[in-house]
Amino acid sequence: MQSKPKKPSSNASHTAITTRLRLSGSVYAEDEATLLIAEAKTPAALETMVSQRITGLPLEQIVGWAEFCNHRIIVEPGVFIPRRRTEFLARQAIQLVRPGDTVLDLGCGTGALGLVVVQSLPSARLYATDIDPAAVNCAHRNLDALGAQVYQGDLFSALPPTLQGSIKILIANMPYVPTKVIATLPAEARLYEPNTTLDGGPDGLDLHRRVAHEAGEWLAPHGHLLIETSERQAAQMGAILEQCGLVVRLAYDPELEATVIIATSELGTSELA
């Protein structure tokens, strides 16, 4: 009878793996060692996973998932990994969503934001878009069980026109790193995530401007656009949104160093007509 592959011995390997990870520069070596041991099915698989981590491959891509607002989000290679900072954006949206609302996760990546918001209120209807086929495939894996509609395309152009004027919660975690700053990002991001998910143009606000100028056509009366930015960019982005006719307020979490702009449409397109 063929024996089953042996699981790695956590007692025997944890200290050694922690040491290897720490020497490679891992700040959370003990936690990462614990997770890798738990996820590996065989000693050979564990060694492969540890070696990948030592070379700099993001932990989430190695294990295939990321924790986000206490949910396990599937992460595939080449897709932007949900950041803990962005949990603040999710929590702000959860405070605003109401039963039956239409929610749009614009530039959804894995779909983590939309998943968390709609899981908090299952009666809400979720739509998600991304321009990257890899992200759309990953979002399908995370969102299909929720009955979400996931579209591939450039921002709002991917959506059916019938959604215009009906979106109550529009969540957007767009790239906002200025181009010249990309080179200073941690290697995990620079080397293993698509540049298009990081680079926001010369001042980091190229995509934010596009969202601001188009959002009014899609928001329902008194609908909300929530968009993550940096504290340094917040005033400029807030002014852009106000110029587009939206009422703006800022939310900030000092622990996460997270800045979210919440822009509300006083009138929808139907009322402006």
Short mmCIF file of C-alpha atoms in Angstrom, two decimals:
data_model
loop_
_atom_site.label_atom_id
_atom_site.label_comp_id
_atom_site.label_asym_id
_atom_site.label_seq_id
_atom_site.Cartn_x
_atom_site.Cartn_y
_atom_site.Cartn_z
CA MET A 1 0.00 0.00 0.00
CA GLN A 2 1.34 3.43 -0.97
CA SER A 3 1.87 5.68 2.02
CA LYS A 4 0.47 9.19 2.11
CA PRO A 5 2.86 12.14 1.82
CA LYS A 6 3.98 13.32 5.22
CA LYS A 7 3.06 16.78 6.44
CA PRO A 8 6.04 18.87 7.52
CA SER A 9 6.85 18.69 11.23
CA SER A 10 6.15 22.14 12.63
CA ASN A 11 8.21 21.53 15.75
CA ALA A 12 11.25 20.44 13.79
CA SER A 13 11.17 23.05 11.09
CA HIS A 14 9.65 26.23 12.52
CA THR A 15 12.81 27.57 14.14
CA ALA A 16 14.98 26.80 11.13
CA ILE A 17 12.51 28.36 8.69
CA THR A 18 12.08 31.42 10.86
CA THR A 19 15.85 31.91 10.88
CA ARG A 20 16.09 31.57 7.11
CA LEU A 21 13.27 34.02 6.54
CA ARG A 22 14.68 36.52 9.02
CA LEU A 23 18.09 36.39 7.36
CA SER A 24 16.42 37.11 4.02
CA GLY A 25 14.92 40.30 5.45
CA SER A 26 11.44 39.19 6.53
CA VAL A 27 10.04 41.44 9.25
CA TYR A 28 7.39 38.91 10.29
CA ALA A 29 9.52 35.77 9.97
CA GLU A 30 7.87 33.79 12.77
CA ASP A 31 4.34 34.41 11.51
CA GLU A 32 5.33 33.65 7.94
CA ALA A 33 7.01 30.40 8.99
CA THR A 34 3.86 29.34 10.83
CA LEU A 35 1.70 30.06 7.80
CA LEU A 36 3.99 28.29 5.32
CA ILE A 37 4.16 25.19 7.50
CA ALA A 38 0.37 25.14 7.82
CA GLU A 39 -0.17 25.50 4.07
CA ALA A 40 2.48 23.07 2.79
CA LYS A 41 1.24 19.55 2.11
CA THR A 42 4.65 17.87 2.04
CA PRO A 43 8.21 18.62 3.17
CA ALA A 44 9.19 19.13 -0.47
CA ALA A 45 6.35 21.61 -0.97
CA LEU A 46 7.38 23.46 2.16
CA GLU A 47 10.97 23.78 0.96
CA THR A 48 9.74 25.16 -2.37
CA MET A 49 7.52 27.69 -0.63
CA VAL A 50 10.26 28.82 1.74
CA SER A 51 12.70 29.20 -1.15
CA GLN A 52 10.16 31.27 -3.08
CA ARG A 53 9.65 33.55 -0.09
CA ILE A 54 13.39 34.00 0.39
CA THR A 55 13.73 35.14 -3.23
CA GLY A 56 11.08 37.81 -2.58
CA LEU A 57 7.87 36.31 -3.97
CA PRO A 58 4.96 37.79 -1.99
CA LEU A 59 3.65 35.45 0.68
CA GLU A 60 0.09 35.82 -0.63
CA GLN A 61 1.08 34.57 -4.06
CA ILE A 62 2.89 31.61 -2.52
CA VAL A 63 -0.05 30.42 -0.44
CA GLY A 64 -2.66 31.60 -2.96
CA TRP A 65 -4.70 33.83 -0.68
CA ALA A 66 -4.65 37.04 1.35
CA GLU A 67 -6.50 37.90 4.54
CA PHE A 68 -8.63 41.02 4.09
CA CYS A 69 -11.16 42.16 6.69
CA ASN A 70 -11.19 38.64 8.14
CA HIS A 71 -12.00 37.12 4.74
CA ARG A 72 -9.71 34.79 2.81
CA ILE A 73 -9.32 36.31 -0.66
CA ILE A 74 -7.99 34.20 -3.51
CA VAL A 75 -4.85 35.78 -5.01
CA GLU A 76 -3.46 34.70 -8.37
CA PRO A 77 -0.04 35.54 -9.85
CA GLY A 78 0.07 38.92 -11.59
CA VAL A 79 -2.89 40.35 -9.67
CA PHE A 80 -2.63 43.25 -7.21
CA ILE A 81 -2.56 41.96 -3.63
CA PRO A 82 -5.13 43.58 -1.29
CA ARG A 83 -3.40 45.82 1.24
CA ARG A 84 -4.31 46.02 4.90
CA ARG A 85 -4.53 49.83 4.50
CA THR A 86 -7.45 49.36 2.12
CA GLU A 87 -9.50 47.68 4.84
CA PHE A 88 -10.27 51.22 5.97
CA LEU A 89 -11.91 51.94 2.60
CA ALA A 90 -13.99 48.78 2.97
CA ARG A 91 -15.14 49.79 6.45
CA GLN A 92 -16.15 53.25 5.25
CA ALA A 93 -18.25 51.71 2.47
CA ILE A 94 -19.88 49.25 4.87
CA GLN A 95 -21.09 52.18 6.97
CA LEU A 96 -22.84 53.67 3.93
CA VAL A 97 -24.32 50.68 2.12
CA ARG A 98 -28.04 50.04 2.54
CA PRO A 99 -30.32 47.09 1.68
CA GLY A 100 -30.84 46.69 -2.04
CA ASP A 101 -28.06 49.12 -3.00
CA THR A 102 -26.13 48.68 -6.22
CA VAL A 103 -22.41 48.50 -5.44
CA LEU A 104 -19.61 48.89 -7.99
CA ASP A 105 -16.02 47.79 -7.33
CA LEU A 106 -14.18 49.75 -10.01
CA GLY A 107 -10.74 48.45 -10.95
CA CYS A 108 -11.53 45.52 -8.69
CA GLY A 109 -8.35 43.42 -8.86
CA THR A 110 -9.13 40.34 -6.78
CA GLY A 111 -12.58 41.72 -5.95
CA ALA A 112 -11.71 41.94 -2.25
CA LEU A 113 -13.40 45.29 -1.64
CA GLY A 114 -16.66 44.34 -3.29
CA LEU A 115 -16.72 40.98 -1.55
CA VAL A 116 -16.31 42.47 1.91
CA VAL A 117 -18.91 45.19 1.37
CA VAL A 118 -21.57 42.88 -0.03
CA GLN A 119 -20.90 40.14 2.51
CA SER A 120 -21.81 42.72 5.16
CA LEU A 121 -25.20 43.23 3.50
CA PRO A 122 -26.10 40.32 1.20
CA SER A 123 -29.15 42.11 -0.26
CA ALA A 124 -26.85 44.58 -2.05
CA ARG A 125 -26.13 43.93 -5.73
CA LEU A 126 -22.47 43.84 -6.73
CA TYR A 127 -20.82 44.73 -10.02
CA ALA A 128 -17.07 44.72 -10.60
CA THR A 129 -14.78 45.75 -13.43
CA ASP A 130 -11.09 45.56 -14.27
CA ILE A 131 -9.10 46.11 -17.44
CA ASP A 132 -6.72 43.20 -16.76
CA PRO A 133 -7.89 39.70 -17.82
CA ALA A 134 -5.90 38.08 -14.99
CA ALA A 135 -7.65 40.28 -12.43
CA VAL A 136 -11.06 39.55 -13.95
CA ASN A 137 -10.43 35.80 -13.77
CA CYS A 138 -9.34 36.12 -10.14
CA ALA A 139 -12.36 38.30 -9.29
CA HIS A 140 -14.67 35.68 -10.78
CA ARG A 141 -13.22 33.09 -8.39
CA ASN A 142 -13.87 35.35 -5.42
CA LEU A 143 -17.19 36.87 -6.44
CA ASP A 144 -19.21 34.41 -8.52
CA ALA A 145 -20.61 32.69 -5.43
CA LEU A 146 -22.11 36.04 -4.41
CA GLY A 147 -23.96 36.40 -7.70
CA ALA A 148 -21.81 39.38 -8.69
CA GLN A 149 -21.46 40.55 -12.27
CA VAL A 150 -17.79 40.92 -13.26
CA TYR A 151 -16.82 42.74 -16.46
CA GLN A 152 -13.54 43.28 -18.27
CA GLY A 153 -12.86 46.73 -19.67
CA ASP A 154 -11.49 50.20 -19.07
CA LEU A 155 -13.22 51.69 -16.03
CA PHE A 156 -16.91 52.49 -16.69
CA SER A 157 -16.78 51.47 -20.36
CA ALA A 158 -17.04 47.85 -19.27
CA LEU A 159 -20.47 48.36 -17.70
CA PRO A 160 -23.89 48.00 -19.30
CA PRO A 161 -25.36 51.49 -19.96
CA THR A 162 -28.46 50.53 -17.97
CA LEU A 163 -26.44 51.01 -14.78
CA GLN A 164 -26.02 54.72 -15.38
CA GLY A 165 -27.55 56.74 -12.57
CA SER A 166 -28.13 53.71 -10.34
CA ILE A 167 -24.91 53.08 -8.40
CA LYS A 168 -25.24 53.90 -4.71
CA ILE A 169 -21.77 52.80 -3.56
CA LEU A 170 -18.85 53.21 -5.94
CA ILE A 171 -15.59 51.93 -4.45
CA ALA A 172 -12.32 52.55 -6.25
CA ASN A 173 -8.81 51.61 -5.22
CA MET A 174 -6.97 53.00 -8.21
CA PRO A 175 -3.16 53.24 -8.64
CA TYR A 176 -1.99 56.48 -7.03
CA VAL A 177 1.79 56.14 -6.79
CA PRO A 178 3.54 58.88 -8.81
CA THR A 179 5.62 57.38 -11.61
CA LYS A 180 8.95 58.61 -10.25
CA VAL A 181 8.22 56.98 -6.86
CA ILE A 182 7.70 53.46 -8.28
CA ALA A 183 11.43 52.73 -8.09
CA THR A 184 11.39 53.28 -4.31
CA LEU A 185 8.62 50.76 -3.60
CA PRO A 186 9.40 47.44 -1.89
CA ALA A 187 10.69 44.79 -4.27
CA GLU A 188 7.62 42.62 -3.63
CA ALA A 189 5.46 45.21 -5.35
CA ARG A 190 7.93 46.37 -8.02
CA LEU A 191 8.89 42.90 -9.21
CA TYR A 192 5.77 40.81 -8.72
CA GLU A 193 2.78 43.07 -9.30
CA PRO A 194 1.91 44.66 -12.66
CA ASN A 195 3.20 48.21 -13.02
CA THR A 196 -0.27 49.24 -14.20
CA THR A 197 -1.65 48.46 -10.72
CA LEU A 198 0.84 50.83 -9.09
CA ASP A 199 1.64 53.71 -11.45
CA GLY A 200 -0.77 56.63 -11.19
CA GLY A 201 1.07 58.92 -13.62
CA PRO A 202 3.23 62.00 -12.95
CA ASP A 203 1.34 63.12 -9.83
CA GLY A 204 -0.37 59.78 -9.10
CA LEU A 205 -3.84 61.04 -9.96
CA ASP A 206 -4.29 60.20 -13.64
CA LEU A 207 -6.91 57.50 -13.07
CA HIS A 208 -8.45 59.38 -10.17
CA ARG A 209 -9.21 62.29 -12.49
CA ARG A 210 -10.90 59.98 -14.97
CA VAL A 211 -13.03 58.42 -12.26
CA ALA A 212 -13.98 61.85 -10.91
CA HIS A 213 -15.09 63.16 -14.30
CA GLU A 214 -17.15 60.08 -15.18
CA ALA A 215 -18.59 59.11 -11.79
CA GLY A 216 -21.46 61.61 -11.87
CA GLU A 217 -23.06 59.83 -14.82
CA TRP A 218 -23.14 56.53 -12.94
CA LEU A 219 -23.94 57.52 -9.36
CA ALA A 220 -27.52 57.39 -8.16
CA PRO A 221 -28.96 60.46 -6.45
CA HIS A 222 -27.09 60.80 -3.16
CA GLY A 223 -24.77 57.97 -4.19
CA HIS A 224 -21.25 57.79 -2.79
CA LEU A 225 -17.86 57.47 -4.45
CA LEU A 226 -15.16 56.21 -2.07
CA ILE A 227 -11.62 56.39 -3.36
CA GLU A 228 -8.32 55.68 -1.63
CA THR A 229 -5.50 58.18 -1.95
CA SER A 230 -2.55 59.42 0.09
CA GLU A 231 -2.72 62.11 2.74
CA ARG A 232 -0.44 64.26 0.58
CA GLN A 233 -2.72 63.97 -2.46
CA ALA A 234 -6.04 64.30 -0.63
CA ALA A 235 -6.52 68.07 -0.91
CA GLN A 236 -5.82 68.11 -4.65
CA MET A 237 -8.06 65.12 -5.29
CA GLY A 238 -10.83 66.57 -3.15
CA ALA A 239 -10.73 69.79 -5.19
CA ILE A 240 -10.99 67.79 -8.42
CA LEU A 241 -14.07 65.97 -7.15
CA GLU A 242 -15.70 69.20 -6.00
CA GLN A 243 -15.13 70.68 -9.45
CA CYS A 244 -17.06 67.70 -10.80
CA GLY A 245 -20.06 68.66 -8.67
CA LEU A 246 -19.60 66.19 -5.81
CA VAL A 247 -19.75 66.96 -2.10
CA VAL A 248 -16.48 65.85 -0.51
CA ARG A 249 -15.36 64.77 2.92
CA LEU A 250 -12.16 63.06 4.05
CA ALA A 251 -11.70 60.07 6.35
CA TYR A 252 -8.34 59.13 7.83
CA ASP A 253 -7.08 56.21 9.91
CA PRO A 254 -3.78 57.08 11.61
CA GLU A 255 -3.06 53.48 12.61
CA LEU A 256 -3.26 52.24 9.01
CA GLU A 257 -2.06 55.57 7.57
CA ALA A 258 -5.07 55.27 5.26
CA THR A 259 -6.82 58.18 3.55
CA VAL A 260 -10.22 57.83 1.89
CA ILE A 261 -12.16 60.51 0.05
CA ILE A 262 -15.93 60.13 0.20
CA ALA A 263 -17.63 62.13 -2.55
CA THR A 264 -21.42 62.27 -2.64
CA SER A 265 -23.69 63.10 -5.54
CA GLU A 266 -26.38 65.53 -4.45
CA LEU A 267 -28.26 65.00 -7.72
CA GLY A 268 -28.24 62.02 -10.06
CA THR A 269 -28.40 62.30 -13.84
CA SER A 270 -32.15 61.84 -13.82
CA GLU A 271 -32.58 64.89 -11.58
CA LEU A 272 -30.18 66.98 -13.64
CA ALA A 273 -32.01 66.30 -16.89
#
